[in-house]
Coordinates of C-alpha atoms and ligand atoms in Angstrom, one line a residue:
X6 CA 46.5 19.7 -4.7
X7 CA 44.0 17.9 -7.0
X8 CA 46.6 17.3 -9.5
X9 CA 48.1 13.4 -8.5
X10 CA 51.8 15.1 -8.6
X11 CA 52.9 18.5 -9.1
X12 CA 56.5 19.5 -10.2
X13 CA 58.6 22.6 -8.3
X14 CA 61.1 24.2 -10.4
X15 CA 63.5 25.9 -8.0
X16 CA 64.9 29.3 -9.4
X17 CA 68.3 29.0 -6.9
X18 CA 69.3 26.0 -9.0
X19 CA 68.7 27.2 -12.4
X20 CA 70.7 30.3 -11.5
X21 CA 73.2 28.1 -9.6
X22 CA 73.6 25.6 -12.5
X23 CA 74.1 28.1 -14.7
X24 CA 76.6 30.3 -13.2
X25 CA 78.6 27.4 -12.6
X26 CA 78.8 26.6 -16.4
X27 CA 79.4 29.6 -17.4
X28 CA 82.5 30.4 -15.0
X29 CA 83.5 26.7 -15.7
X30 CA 83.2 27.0 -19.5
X31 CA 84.7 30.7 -19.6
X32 CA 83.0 33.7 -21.2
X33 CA 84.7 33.3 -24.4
X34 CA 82.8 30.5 -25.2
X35 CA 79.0 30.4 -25.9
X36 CA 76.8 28.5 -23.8
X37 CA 73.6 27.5 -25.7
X38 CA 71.0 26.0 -23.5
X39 CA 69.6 22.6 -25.4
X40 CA 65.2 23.3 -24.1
X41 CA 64.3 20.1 -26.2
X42 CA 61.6 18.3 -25.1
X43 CA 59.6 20.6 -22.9
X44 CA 63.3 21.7 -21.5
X45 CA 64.1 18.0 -20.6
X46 CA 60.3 17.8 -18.8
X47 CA 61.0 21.0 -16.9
X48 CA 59.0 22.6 -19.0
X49 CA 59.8 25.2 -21.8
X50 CA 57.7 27.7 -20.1
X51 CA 58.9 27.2 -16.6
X52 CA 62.4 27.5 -18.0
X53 CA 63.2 29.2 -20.4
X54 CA 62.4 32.6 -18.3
X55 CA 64.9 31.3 -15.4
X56 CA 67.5 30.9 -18.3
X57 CA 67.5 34.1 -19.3
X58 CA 67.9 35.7 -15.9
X59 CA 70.7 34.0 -15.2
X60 CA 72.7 35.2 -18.4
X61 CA 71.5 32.7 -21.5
X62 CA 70.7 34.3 -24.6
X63 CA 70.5 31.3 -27.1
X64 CA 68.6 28.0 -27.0
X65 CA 68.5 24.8 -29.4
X66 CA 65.6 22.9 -29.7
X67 CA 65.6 19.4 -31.8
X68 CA 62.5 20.3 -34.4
X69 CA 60.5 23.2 -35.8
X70 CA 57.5 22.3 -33.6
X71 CA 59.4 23.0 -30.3
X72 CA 60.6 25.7 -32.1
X73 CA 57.5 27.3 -32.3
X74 CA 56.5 26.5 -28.3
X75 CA 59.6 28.5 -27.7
X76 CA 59.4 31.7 -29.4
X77 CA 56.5 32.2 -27.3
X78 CA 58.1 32.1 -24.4
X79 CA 62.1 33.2 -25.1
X80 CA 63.0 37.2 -25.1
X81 CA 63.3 37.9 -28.8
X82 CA 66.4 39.0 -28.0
X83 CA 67.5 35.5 -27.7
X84 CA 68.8 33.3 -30.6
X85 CA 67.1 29.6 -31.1
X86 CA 68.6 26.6 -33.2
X87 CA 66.6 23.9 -34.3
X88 CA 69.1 21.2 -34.7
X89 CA 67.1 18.6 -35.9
X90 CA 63.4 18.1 -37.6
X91 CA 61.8 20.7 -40.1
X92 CA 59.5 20.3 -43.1
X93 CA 60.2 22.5 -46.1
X94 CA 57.5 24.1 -45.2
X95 CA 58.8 25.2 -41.9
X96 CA 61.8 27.1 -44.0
X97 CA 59.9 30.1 -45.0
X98 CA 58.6 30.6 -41.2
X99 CA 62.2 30.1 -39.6
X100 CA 64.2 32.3 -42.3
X101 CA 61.3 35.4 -41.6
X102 CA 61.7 34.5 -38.0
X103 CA 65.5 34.4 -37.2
X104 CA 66.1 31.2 -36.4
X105 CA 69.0 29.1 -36.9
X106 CA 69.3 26.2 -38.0
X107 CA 71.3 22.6 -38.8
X108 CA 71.5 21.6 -42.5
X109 CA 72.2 18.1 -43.2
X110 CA 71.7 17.6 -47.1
X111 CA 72.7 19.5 -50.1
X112 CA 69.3 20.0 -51.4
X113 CA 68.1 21.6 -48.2
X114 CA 70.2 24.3 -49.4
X115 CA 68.9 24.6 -52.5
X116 CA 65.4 25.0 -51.3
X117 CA 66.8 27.5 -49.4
X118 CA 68.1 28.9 -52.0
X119 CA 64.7 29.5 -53.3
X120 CA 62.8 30.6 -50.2
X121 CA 65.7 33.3 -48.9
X122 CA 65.4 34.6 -52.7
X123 CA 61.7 35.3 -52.2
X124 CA 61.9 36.4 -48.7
X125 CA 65.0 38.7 -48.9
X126 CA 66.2 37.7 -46.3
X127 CA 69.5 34.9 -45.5
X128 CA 68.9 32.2 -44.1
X129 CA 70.9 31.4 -40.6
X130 CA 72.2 28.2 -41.2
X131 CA 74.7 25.6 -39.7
X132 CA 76.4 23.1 -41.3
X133 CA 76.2 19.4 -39.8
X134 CA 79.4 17.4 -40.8
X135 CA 79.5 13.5 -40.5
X136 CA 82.5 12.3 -38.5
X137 CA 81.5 9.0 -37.4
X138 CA 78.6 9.2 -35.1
X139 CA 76.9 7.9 -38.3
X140 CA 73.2 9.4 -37.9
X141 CA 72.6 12.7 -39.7
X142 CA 75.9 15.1 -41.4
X143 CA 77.4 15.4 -44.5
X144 CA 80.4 13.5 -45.9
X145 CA 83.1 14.9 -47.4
X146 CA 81.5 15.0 -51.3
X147 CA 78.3 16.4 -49.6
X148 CA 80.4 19.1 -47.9
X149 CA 81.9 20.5 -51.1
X150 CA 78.6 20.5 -53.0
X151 CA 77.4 22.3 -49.9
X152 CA 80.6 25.0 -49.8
X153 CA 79.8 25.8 -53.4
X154 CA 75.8 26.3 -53.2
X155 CA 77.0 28.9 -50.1
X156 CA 79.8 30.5 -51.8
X157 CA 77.2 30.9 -55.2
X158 CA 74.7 32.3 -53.1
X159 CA 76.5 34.4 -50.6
X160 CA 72.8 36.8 -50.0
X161 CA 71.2 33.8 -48.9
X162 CA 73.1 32.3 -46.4
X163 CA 75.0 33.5 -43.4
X164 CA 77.2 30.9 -42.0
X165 CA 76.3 30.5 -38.1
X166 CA 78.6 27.4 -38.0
X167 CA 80.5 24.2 -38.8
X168 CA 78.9 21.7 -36.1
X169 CA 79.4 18.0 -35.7
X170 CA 77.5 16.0 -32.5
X171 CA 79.9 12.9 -30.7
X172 CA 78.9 9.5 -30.2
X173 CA 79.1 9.1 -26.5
X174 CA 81.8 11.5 -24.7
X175 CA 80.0 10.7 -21.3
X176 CA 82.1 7.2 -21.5
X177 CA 85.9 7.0 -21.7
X178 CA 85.1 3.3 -23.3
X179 CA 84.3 5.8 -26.7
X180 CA 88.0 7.8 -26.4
X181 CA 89.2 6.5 -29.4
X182 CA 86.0 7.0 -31.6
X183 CA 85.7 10.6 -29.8
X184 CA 89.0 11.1 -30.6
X185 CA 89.0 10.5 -34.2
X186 CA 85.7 12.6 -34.4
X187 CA 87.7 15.5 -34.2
X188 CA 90.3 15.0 -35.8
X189 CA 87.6 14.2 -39.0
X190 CA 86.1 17.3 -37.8
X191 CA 89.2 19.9 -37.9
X192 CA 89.6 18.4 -41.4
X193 CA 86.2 18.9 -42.8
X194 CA 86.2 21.9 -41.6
X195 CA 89.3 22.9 -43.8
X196 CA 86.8 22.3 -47.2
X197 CA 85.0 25.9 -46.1
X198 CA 88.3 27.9 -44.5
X199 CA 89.6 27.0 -47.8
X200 CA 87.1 28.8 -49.8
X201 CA 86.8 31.5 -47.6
X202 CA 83.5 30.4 -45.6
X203 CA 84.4 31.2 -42.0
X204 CA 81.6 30.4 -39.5
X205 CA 80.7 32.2 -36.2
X206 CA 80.1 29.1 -34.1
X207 CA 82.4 25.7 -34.4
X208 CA 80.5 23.4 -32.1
X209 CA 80.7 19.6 -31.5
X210 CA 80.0 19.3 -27.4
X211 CA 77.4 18.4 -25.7
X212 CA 77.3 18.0 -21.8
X213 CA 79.5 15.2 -21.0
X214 CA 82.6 16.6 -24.2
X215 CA 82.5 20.0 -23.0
X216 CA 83.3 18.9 -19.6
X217 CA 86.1 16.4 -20.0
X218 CA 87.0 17.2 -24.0
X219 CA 88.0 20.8 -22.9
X220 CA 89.7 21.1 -26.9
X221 CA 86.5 20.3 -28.1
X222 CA 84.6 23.4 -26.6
X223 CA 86.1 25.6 -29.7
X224 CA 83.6 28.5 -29.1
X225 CA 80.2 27.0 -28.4
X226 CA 79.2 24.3 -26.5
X227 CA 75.5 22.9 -26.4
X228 CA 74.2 21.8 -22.9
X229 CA 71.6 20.0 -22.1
X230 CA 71.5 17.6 -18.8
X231 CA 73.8 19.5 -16.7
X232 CA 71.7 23.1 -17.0
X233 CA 69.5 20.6 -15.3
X234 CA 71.4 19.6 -12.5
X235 CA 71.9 16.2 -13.2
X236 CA 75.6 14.5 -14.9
X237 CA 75.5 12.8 -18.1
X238 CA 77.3 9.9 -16.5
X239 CA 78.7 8.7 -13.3
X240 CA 82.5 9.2 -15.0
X241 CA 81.6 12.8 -16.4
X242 CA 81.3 13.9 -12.8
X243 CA 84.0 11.9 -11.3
X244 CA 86.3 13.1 -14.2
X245 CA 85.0 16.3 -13.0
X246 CA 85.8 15.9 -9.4
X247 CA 89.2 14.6 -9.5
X248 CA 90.3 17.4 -12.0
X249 CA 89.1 20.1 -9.4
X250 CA 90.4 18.3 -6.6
X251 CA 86.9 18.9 -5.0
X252 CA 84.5 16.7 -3.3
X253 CA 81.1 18.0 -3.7
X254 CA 78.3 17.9 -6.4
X255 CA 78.0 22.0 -7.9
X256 CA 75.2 21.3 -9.6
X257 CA 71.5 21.9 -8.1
X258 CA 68.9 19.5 -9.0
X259 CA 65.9 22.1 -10.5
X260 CA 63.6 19.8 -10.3
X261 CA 61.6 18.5 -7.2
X262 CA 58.5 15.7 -8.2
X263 CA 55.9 15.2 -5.4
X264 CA 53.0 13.6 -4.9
X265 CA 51.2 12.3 -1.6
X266 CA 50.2 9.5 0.5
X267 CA 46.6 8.3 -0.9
X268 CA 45.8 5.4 1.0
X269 CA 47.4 3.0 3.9
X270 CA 47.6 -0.5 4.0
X271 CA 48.5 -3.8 6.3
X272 CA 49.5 -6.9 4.5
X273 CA 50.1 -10.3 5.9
X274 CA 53.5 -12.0 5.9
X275 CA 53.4 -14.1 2.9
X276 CA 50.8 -12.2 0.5
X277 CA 52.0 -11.2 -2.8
X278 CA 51.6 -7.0 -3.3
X279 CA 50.2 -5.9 -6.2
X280 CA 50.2 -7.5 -9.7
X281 CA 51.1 -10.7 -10.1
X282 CA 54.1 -12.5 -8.1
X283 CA 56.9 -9.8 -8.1
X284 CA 56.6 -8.5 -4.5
X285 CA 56.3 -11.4 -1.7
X286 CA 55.8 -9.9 1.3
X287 CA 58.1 -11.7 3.6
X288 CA 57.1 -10.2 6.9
X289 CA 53.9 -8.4 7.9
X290 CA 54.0 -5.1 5.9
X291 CA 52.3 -1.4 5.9
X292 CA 51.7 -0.1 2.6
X293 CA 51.6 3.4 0.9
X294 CA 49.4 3.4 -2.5
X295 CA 50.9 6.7 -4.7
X296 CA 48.9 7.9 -7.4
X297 CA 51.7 8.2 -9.7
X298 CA 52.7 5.1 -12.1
X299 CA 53.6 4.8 -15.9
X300 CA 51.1 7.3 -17.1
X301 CA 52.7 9.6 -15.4
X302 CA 55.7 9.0 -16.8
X303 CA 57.5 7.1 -13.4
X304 CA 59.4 4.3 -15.3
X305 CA 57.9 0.6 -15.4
X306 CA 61.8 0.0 -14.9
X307 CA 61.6 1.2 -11.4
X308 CA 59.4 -1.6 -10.9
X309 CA 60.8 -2.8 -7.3
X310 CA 63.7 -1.2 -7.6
X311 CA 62.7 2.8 -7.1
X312 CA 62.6 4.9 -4.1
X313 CA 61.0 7.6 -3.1
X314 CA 61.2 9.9 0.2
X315 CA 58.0 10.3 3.0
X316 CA 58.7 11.8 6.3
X317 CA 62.9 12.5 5.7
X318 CA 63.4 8.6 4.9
X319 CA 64.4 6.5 2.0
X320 CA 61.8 4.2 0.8
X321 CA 61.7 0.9 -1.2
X322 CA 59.0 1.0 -4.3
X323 CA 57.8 -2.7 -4.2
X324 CA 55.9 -4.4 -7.1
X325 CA 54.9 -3.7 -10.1
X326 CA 54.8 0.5 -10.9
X327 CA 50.8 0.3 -12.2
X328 CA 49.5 2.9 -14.9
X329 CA 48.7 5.3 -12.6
X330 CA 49.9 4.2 -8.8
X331 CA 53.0 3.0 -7.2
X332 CA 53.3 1.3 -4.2
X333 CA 55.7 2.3 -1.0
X334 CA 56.8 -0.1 2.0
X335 CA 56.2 2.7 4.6
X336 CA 56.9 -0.6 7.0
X337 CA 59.6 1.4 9.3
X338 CA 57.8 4.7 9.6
X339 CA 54.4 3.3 11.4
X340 CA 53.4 7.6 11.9
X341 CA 52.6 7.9 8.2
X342 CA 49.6 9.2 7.4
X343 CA 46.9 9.7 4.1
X344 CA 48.1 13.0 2.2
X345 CA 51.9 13.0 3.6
X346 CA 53.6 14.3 1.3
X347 CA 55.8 11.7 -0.8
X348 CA 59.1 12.8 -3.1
X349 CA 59.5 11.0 -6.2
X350 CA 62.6 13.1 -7.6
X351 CA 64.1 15.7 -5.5
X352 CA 64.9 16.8 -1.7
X353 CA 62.9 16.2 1.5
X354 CA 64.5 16.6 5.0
X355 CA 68.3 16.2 4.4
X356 CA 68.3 13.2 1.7
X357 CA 67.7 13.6 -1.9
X358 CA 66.5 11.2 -4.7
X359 CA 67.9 11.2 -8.3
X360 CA 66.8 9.6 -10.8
X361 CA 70.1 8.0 -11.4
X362 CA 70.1 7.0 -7.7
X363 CA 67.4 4.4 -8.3
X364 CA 69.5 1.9 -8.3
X365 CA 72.9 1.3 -10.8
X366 CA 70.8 1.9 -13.8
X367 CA 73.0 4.0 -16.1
X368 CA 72.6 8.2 -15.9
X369 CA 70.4 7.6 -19.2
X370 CA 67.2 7.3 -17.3
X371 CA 68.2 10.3 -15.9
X372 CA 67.7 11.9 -19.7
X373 CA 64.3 9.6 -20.6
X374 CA 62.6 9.8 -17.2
X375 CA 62.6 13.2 -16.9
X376 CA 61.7 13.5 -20.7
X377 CA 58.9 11.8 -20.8
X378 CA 57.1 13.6 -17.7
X379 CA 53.6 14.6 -19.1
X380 CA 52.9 18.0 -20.0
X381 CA 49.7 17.6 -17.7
X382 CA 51.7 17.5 -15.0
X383 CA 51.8 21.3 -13.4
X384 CA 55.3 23.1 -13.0
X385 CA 55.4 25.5 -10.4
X386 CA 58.9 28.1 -10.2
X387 CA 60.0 28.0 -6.7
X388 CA 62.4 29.9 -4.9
Ligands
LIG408 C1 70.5 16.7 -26.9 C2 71.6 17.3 -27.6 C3 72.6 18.0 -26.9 C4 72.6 18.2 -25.4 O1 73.0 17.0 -24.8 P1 73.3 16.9 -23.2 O2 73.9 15.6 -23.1 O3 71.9 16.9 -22.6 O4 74.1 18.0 -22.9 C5 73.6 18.6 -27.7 N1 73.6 18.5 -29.0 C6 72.7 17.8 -29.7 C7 72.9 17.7 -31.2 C8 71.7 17.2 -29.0 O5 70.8 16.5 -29.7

């Protein structure tokens, strides 16, 4: 391994995971897997290919770009959303191509309008309704000017669906808000039933509504994080729990981090470790120097406060997390050695680290730490 880290992406899970949504969820209901940003660090490619064994047959992406990563890799037998970012010049491309996609303006249509004319060909397009998350959706006024440029142009358009996203399901603090979502939602929706505009999809869920918002599911839920094997919250899986009157965990964590053992160190009782004054070594300490750190995309927030596995045992991450090392007190396991093999996220022996295990950061370093693990890093599909 001359990478610093590599990055296993176990098959069994993925399968697993999926499975598990998909009896949970129902077959009535479709389950599009959200593959934005690189398939939440797993990587598209790794991915994407798993997915589709186990049963998936369409993705959502946030923007054009990723769009264009994943028809590489997808069967074309699967469907892609982009429910996000696209130029106007991306329009052309994604109408030839198939692909669906989330309008949030009025005069997105009418370019549409334009392109699907010259092309021939109608554009697959759903319709993103405002109902209080407050980021991008149509009001009301918007919604009608929309219904009418659709029912105008009915060769240009087919109405994939009426879709809406909600402003933090994975915390029973937002009930109320989530609650009045749909209810905002139901009626907007009304404005294109009542002019005969029926979509295929209603969809307003992501992971943590589709799981305790089971009247929110309608017929398409997207999900991201829990494909994954990882909860959007602490609640969403307690909420889970209780309901099932079960006691275990059925998701799989796909992704297993490692790196290894670089160099071993003794420090003094008394000697700071590593930059600056944030570890004090308070009795006489062996070091492990990892050659992961923030580059790599291990948080600067797990800064004395992460944990990693070596030899089957739970280890404290003192100091400072450096660009491109991290430092391990390997203190109680004295026969470490150079090139052991050290767990960042993942199993070893019978323990497991998640990221959300860390410490009691919230689940949302779950989402951005495993976003923002490089491309550069290899992903290997394991068994
Ligand atoms: C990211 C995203 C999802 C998936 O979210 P998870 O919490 O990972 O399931 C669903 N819908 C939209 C619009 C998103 O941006």
């Amino acid at each position: 391994m001359s990478d610093t880290s590599v990055i296993e992406i176990s098959e069994e899970a993925v399968t697993g995971n999926i499975e598990f949504l998909r009896n949970h969820f129902g077959s009535a209901i479709v389950l599009s897997s959200v593959v934005k940003a690189n398939a939440y660090g797993h990587g598209v490619k790794s991915f994407v290919p798993l997915a589709e064994k186990a049963g998936i047959s369409h993705f959502s992406v946030f923007s054009a770009c990723e769009a264009r990563e994943l028809i590489k890799v997808r069967s074309p037998e699967s469907s892609m959303m982009i429910m996000g970012w696209m130029n106007d010049d991306d329009l052309g491309w994604a109408i030839e191509n198939g692909l669906e996609f989330f309008v949030f303006e009025p005069a997105r249509l009418k370019k549409v309008v334009s392109i699907a004319e010259k092309c021939g060909k109608p554009a697959l397009i759903h319709i993103e309704m405002e109902t209080g998350m407050n980021r991008t959706g149509m009001h009301m006024k918007e919604l009608k000017e929309a219904a009418g440029i659709i029912t105008s142009h009915p060769d240009c358009f087919v109405l994939k669906g009426l879709c809406t996203h909600l402003a933090g399901a994975e915390s029973v603090a937002n009930h109320v808000r989530i609650q009045k979502q749909l209810t905002r939602y139901t009626r907007l929706c009304k404005i294109f039933n009542g002019r005969g505009l029926v979509p295929e999809y209603r969809h307003v869920s992501s992971s943590a509504a589709a799981i305790t918002y089971p009247a929110a599911r309608f017929n398409m839920v997207r999900i991201g994080i829990l494909q994954y094997g990882y909860w959007p919250s602490a609640e969403t899986l307690m909420y889970y729990l209780s309901k099932k009157k079960v006691m275990d965990d059925p998701l799989k964590r796909v992704i297993r981090w490692k790196s290894r053992v670089m160099a071993l160190k003794n420090v003094k009782r008394g000697e700071f470790i590593s930059y600056g004054t944030v570890y004090l070594a308070q009795e006489d300490k062996k070091i492990a120097i990892v050659p992961v750190g923030y580059s790599h995309g291990y948080s600067r927030s797990l800064s004395n406060q992460g944990r990693v596995l070596i030899k089957g045992e739970r280890i404290a991450v003192i100091g400072m997390v450096n660009m491109n090392m991290l430092i391990a007190d390997v203190t109680k396991i004295p026969s470490v050695k150079t090139g052991d093999e050290v767990v960042l996220i993942g199993d070893q022996g019978n323990i497991a680290i998640s990221v959300a295990s860390f410490s009691e950061f919230s689940n949302q370093l779950n989402y951005e730490l495993l976003t923002r693990l490089p491309r550069g890093i290899p992903r290997t599909v394991v068994n």
